[in-house]
Coordinates of C-alpha atoms in Angstrom, one line a residue:
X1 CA 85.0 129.8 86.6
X2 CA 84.4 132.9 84.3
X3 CA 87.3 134.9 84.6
X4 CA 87.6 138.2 87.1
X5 CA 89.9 140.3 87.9
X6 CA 90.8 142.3 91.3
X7 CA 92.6 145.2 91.3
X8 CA 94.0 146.4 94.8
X9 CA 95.1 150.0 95.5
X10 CA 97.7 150.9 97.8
X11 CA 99.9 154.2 98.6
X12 CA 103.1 153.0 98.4
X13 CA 105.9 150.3 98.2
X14 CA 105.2 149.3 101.8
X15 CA 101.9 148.4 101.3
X16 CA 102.8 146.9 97.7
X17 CA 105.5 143.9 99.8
X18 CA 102.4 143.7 101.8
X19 CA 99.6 142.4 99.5
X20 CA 102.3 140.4 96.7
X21 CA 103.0 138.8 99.8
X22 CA 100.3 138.2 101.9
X23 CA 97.3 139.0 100.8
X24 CA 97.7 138.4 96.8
X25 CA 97.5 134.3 98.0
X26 CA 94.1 134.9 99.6
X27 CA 92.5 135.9 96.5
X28 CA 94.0 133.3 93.7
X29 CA 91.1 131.0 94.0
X30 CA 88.5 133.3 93.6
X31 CA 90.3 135.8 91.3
X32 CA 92.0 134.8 87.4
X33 CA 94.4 138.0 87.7
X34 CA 95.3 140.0 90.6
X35 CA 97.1 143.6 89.8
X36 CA 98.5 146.0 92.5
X37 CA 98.0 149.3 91.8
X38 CA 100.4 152.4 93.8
X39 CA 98.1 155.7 94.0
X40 CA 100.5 157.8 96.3
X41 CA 101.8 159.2 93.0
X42 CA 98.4 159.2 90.9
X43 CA 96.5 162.1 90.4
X44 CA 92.8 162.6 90.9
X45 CA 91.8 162.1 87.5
X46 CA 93.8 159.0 87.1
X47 CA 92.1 157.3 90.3
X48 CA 88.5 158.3 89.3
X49 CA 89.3 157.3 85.6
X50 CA 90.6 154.0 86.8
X51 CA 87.8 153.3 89.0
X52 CA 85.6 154.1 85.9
X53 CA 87.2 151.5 83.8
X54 CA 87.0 148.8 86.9
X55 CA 83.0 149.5 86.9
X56 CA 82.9 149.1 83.1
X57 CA 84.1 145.6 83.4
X58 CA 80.9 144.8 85.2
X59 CA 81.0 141.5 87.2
X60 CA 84.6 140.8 85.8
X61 CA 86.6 143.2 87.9
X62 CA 86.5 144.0 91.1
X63 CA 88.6 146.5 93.4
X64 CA 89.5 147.8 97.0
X65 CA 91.5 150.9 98.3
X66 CA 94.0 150.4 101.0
X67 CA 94.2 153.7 102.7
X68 CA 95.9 154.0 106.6
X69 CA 94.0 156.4 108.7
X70 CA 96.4 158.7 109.1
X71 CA 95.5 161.4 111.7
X72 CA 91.6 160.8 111.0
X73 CA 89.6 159.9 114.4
X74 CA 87.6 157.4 112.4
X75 CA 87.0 155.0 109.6
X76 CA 84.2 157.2 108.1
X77 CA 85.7 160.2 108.3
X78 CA 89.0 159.0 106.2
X79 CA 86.6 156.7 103.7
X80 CA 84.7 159.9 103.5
X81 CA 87.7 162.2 102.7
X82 CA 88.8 159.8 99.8
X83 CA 85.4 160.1 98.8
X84 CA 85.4 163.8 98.0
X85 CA 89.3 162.8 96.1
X86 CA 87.6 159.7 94.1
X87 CA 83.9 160.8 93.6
X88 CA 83.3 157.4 92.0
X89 CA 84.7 155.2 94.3
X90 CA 82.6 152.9 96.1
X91 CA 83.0 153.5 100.3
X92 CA 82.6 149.5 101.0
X93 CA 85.2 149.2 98.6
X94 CA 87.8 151.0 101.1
X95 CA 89.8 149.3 103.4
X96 CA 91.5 151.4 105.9
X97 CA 94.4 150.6 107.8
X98 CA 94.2 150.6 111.5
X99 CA 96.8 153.1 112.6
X100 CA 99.0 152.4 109.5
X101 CA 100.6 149.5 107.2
X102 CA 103.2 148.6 110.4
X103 CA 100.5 147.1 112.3
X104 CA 99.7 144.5 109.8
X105 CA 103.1 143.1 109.7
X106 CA 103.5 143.2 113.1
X107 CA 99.8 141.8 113.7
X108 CA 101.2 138.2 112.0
X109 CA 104.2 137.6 113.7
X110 CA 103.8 135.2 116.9
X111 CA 106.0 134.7 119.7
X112 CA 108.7 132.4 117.1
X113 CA 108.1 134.9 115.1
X114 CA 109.3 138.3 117.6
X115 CA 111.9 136.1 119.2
X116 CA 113.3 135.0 115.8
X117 CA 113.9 138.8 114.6
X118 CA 114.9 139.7 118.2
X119 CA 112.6 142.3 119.0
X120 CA 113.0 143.0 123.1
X121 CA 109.5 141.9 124.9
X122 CA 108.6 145.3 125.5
X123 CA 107.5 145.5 121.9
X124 CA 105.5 142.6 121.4
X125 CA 101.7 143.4 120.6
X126 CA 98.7 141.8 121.4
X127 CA 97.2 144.1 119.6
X128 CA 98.3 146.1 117.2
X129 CA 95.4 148.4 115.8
X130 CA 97.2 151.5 117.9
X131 CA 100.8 150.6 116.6
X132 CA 102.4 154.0 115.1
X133 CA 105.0 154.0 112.1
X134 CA 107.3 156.1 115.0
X135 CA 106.6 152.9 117.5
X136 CA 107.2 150.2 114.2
X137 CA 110.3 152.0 113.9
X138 CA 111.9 152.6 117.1
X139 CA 111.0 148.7 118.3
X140 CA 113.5 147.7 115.1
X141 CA 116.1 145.7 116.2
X142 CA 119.7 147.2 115.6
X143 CA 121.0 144.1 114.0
X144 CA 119.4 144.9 110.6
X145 CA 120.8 147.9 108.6
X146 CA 117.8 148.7 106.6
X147 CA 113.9 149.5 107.2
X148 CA 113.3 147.3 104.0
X149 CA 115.2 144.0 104.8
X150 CA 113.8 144.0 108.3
X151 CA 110.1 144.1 106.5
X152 CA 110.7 141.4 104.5
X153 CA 112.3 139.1 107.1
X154 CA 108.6 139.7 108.8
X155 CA 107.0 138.7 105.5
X156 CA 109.0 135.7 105.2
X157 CA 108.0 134.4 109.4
X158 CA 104.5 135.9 108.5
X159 CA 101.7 133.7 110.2
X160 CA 98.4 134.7 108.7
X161 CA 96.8 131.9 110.7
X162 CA 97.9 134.0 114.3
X163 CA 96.1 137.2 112.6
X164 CA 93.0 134.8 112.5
X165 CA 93.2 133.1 115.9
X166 CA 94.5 135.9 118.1
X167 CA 92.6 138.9 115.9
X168 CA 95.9 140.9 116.5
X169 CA 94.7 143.5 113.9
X170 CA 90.9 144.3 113.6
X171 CA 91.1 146.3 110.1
X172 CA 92.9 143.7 108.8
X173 CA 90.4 140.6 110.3
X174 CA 87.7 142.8 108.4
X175 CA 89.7 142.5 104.9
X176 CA 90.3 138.7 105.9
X177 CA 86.7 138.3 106.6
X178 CA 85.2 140.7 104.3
X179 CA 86.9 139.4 100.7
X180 CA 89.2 136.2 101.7
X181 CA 86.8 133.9 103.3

């Protein structure tokens, strides 16, 4: 295999626990080195200097920007904004999160999974392109003191395999389908 790199842009630390976790596995058979790269903190210039560097590597590098949609109505209109930030950036190389980065962790937890963190039944989701970081945060179960340790327990019951079978999160099937399969 001739070597290639993937570089994967995310906003924050969140996102970051995400992909080392879930995501980064996906990728290690068809990728030699896989770097996380947080842009919540990265100026303009940095990002479209980056990006320039990436394309300058040719076939060995590739990329993708994580981005939640935020307040946007739709998926072109937030690609489309980071467009006009990163004039360089390719749009098919933009991911965006369907509402935010909650709804993928929640989108691989079954029913083992919602019962073994105790979150009440009211909270369990289907579907969870619409879940909110307000709704992520009030369905949190009181037993855990901290935001952070109640993530990673998700990460450690995460089932990819339900995202796959139950298509619990469509932004994240089209990652799954789009550059793990």
């Amino acid at each position: 295999m001739t070597y290639k790199q993937l570089f994967i842009w995310v906003e924050g630390p969140e996102d970051e626990r995400f992909v080392e976790k879930i995501l980064k596995p996906c990728f290690q058979e068809s990728y030699n080195k896989i770097s996380v790269i947080k842009y919540s903190q990265k100026t303009s210039k940095f990002k479209k200097d980056f990006i320039s560097s990436i394309i300058a590597m040719g076939t060995k590098a590739d990329y993708f920007y994580l981005a939640d949609i935020d307040s946007f109505t739709c998926i072109t209109t937030k690609k489309n904004k980071i467009k006009q930030e990163i004039t360089n950036i390719d749009t098919n190389k933009i991911i965006v999160v369907c509402k935010e980065i909650e709804s993928w962790y929640y989108a691989g937890l079954d029913k083992v999974g919602f019962e073994t963190l105790g979150i009440p039944k009211s909270t369990k989701y289907q579907n969870t392109d619409n879940l909110t970081k307000e709704q992520f945060n009030q369905s949190i179960p009181k037993k855990f003191d901290s935001r952070i340790i109640f993530l990673l327990e998700i990460l450690n019951l995460y089932n990819l395999e339900n995202v796959i079978e139950n298509k619990t999160n469509q932004s994240l099937m089209y990652l799954i389908n789009k550059h793990c399969q």
